Amino acid sequence: RWTFFDSFKTRAKVNKAKSDKRAFLETIRSAEDGIKLEIKNAYLNLKVAVNNIETSKVSLTQAEENLRITRLGYRQQAATSTEVLDAQADLTLAQTRYFRALYGYLNALANLERGIGLGLVNSD
């Protein structure tokens, strides 16, 4: 048995299904774009972190050398104990910056690995 108005009902169901499919595909595309953006940002943050490590290494090396020279000057009575303490404080600050840069690198690496899906599978 077929009724004339049933064809409009069928057409409406088909159109709704097509619309639902387009919405679903758009949701997938949006999620893919979000993941791509997250990965790109994580990669760029990783590059910045690598540069921060290199910069802080140079600063750390300079602070170590400054302390060494200041201690030599102190032994030869050409520098004061305050200058030695200042050099030690500068070295401590440089070490702190270096370790913060390392932490930033590891954090950026973890974000990149999460973005690309590494470490998601439980290895039990």
XYZ file of C-alpha atoms in Angstrom:
124
model
C 0.000 0.000 0.000
C 1.394 3.356 -0.980
C 0.103 6.760 -0.063
C 0.872 9.830 -2.119
C 2.012 11.928 0.901
C 4.426 9.233 2.085
C 6.859 10.257 -0.631
C 7.210 13.700 0.981
C 7.893 11.990 4.307
C 10.553 9.794 2.708
C 12.110 12.780 0.937
C 12.196 14.696 4.236
C 13.934 11.761 5.952
C 16.496 11.546 3.137
C 17.148 15.289 3.296
C 17.510 15.110 7.089
C 19.958 12.217 6.763
C 22.000 14.191 4.202
C 21.979 17.225 6.471
C 23.045 15.106 9.462
C 25.868 13.628 7.387
C 27.104 17.095 6.355
C 26.994 18.255 9.986
C 28.897 15.168 11.117
C 31.552 15.635 8.417
C 31.902 19.297 9.388
C 32.383 18.276 13.034
C 35.108 15.839 11.993
C 36.815 18.473 9.832
C 36.671 20.976 12.681
C 38.213 18.450 15.079
C 40.969 17.660 12.563
C 41.728 21.365 12.145
C 41.898 21.779 15.922
C 44.315 18.883 16.232
C 46.502 20.221 13.413
C 46.618 23.618 15.099
C 47.481 22.054 18.448
C 50.326 20.063 16.887
C 51.665 23.096 15.026
C 51.625 25.218 18.191
C 53.297 22.461 20.193
C 56.022 22.125 17.548
C 56.644 25.874 17.512
C 56.765 25.928 21.316
C 59.298 23.104 21.189
C 61.504 25.133 18.824
C 61.301 28.122 21.167
C 62.216 25.890 24.109
C 65.289 24.583 22.260
C 66.386 28.170 21.602
C 65.820 29.020 25.271
C 68.062 26.141 26.311
C 70.849 27.287 24.008
C 70.582 30.871 25.266
C 70.566 29.805 28.898
C 73.595 27.546 28.315
C 75.573 30.535 27.060
C 74.437 32.594 30.039
C 75.369 29.771 32.410
C 78.834 29.419 30.885
C 79.413 33.167 31.180
C 78.255 33.197 34.809
C 80.565 30.285 35.665
C 83.499 32.065 34.038
C 82.637 35.324 35.792
C 82.600 33.555 39.162
C 85.914 31.870 38.419
C 87.560 35.183 37.482
C 86.031 36.989 40.460
C 87.302 34.306 42.856
C 90.785 34.607 41.359
C 90.574 38.361 41.820
C 89.469 37.884 45.417
C 92.422 35.571 46.124
C 94.734 38.203 44.730
C 92.909 40.889 46.702
C 91.731 42.597 43.502
C 88.031 41.901 44.185
C 85.860 42.162 47.270
C 83.807 39.464 48.939
C 80.686 41.347 47.807
C 81.759 40.928 44.191
C 82.231 37.201 44.770
C 78.764 36.966 46.327
C 77.290 38.884 43.392
C 78.997 36.526 40.943
C 77.667 33.546 42.904
C 74.159 35.024 42.825
C 74.460 35.575 39.071
C 75.518 31.947 38.647
C 72.567 30.747 40.708
C 70.208 32.841 38.590
C 71.752 31.460 35.390
C 71.372 27.904 36.699
C 67.737 28.588 37.576
C 67.070 29.924 34.087
C 68.801 26.928 32.531
C 66.712 24.433 34.495
C 63.540 26.377 33.725
C 64.464 26.194 30.037
C 64.933 22.424 30.366
C 61.559 22.164 32.064
C 59.983 24.244 29.304
C 61.516 21.933 26.713
C 60.217 18.799 28.405
C 56.787 20.370 28.808
C 56.688 21.375 25.129
C 57.851 17.906 24.106
C 55.118 16.292 26.205
C 52.515 18.583 24.619
C 53.749 17.649 21.143
C 53.681 13.936 21.965
C 50.164 14.298 23.325
C 49.107 16.174 20.207
C 50.379 13.478 17.868
C 48.981 10.707 20.033
C 52.133 9.202 21.544
C 51.753 7.628 24.947
C 48.011 7.112 24.639
C 48.216 3.329 24.584
C 48.577 1.709 27.986
C 51.563 -0.653 27.951
C 50.308 -3.077 30.600
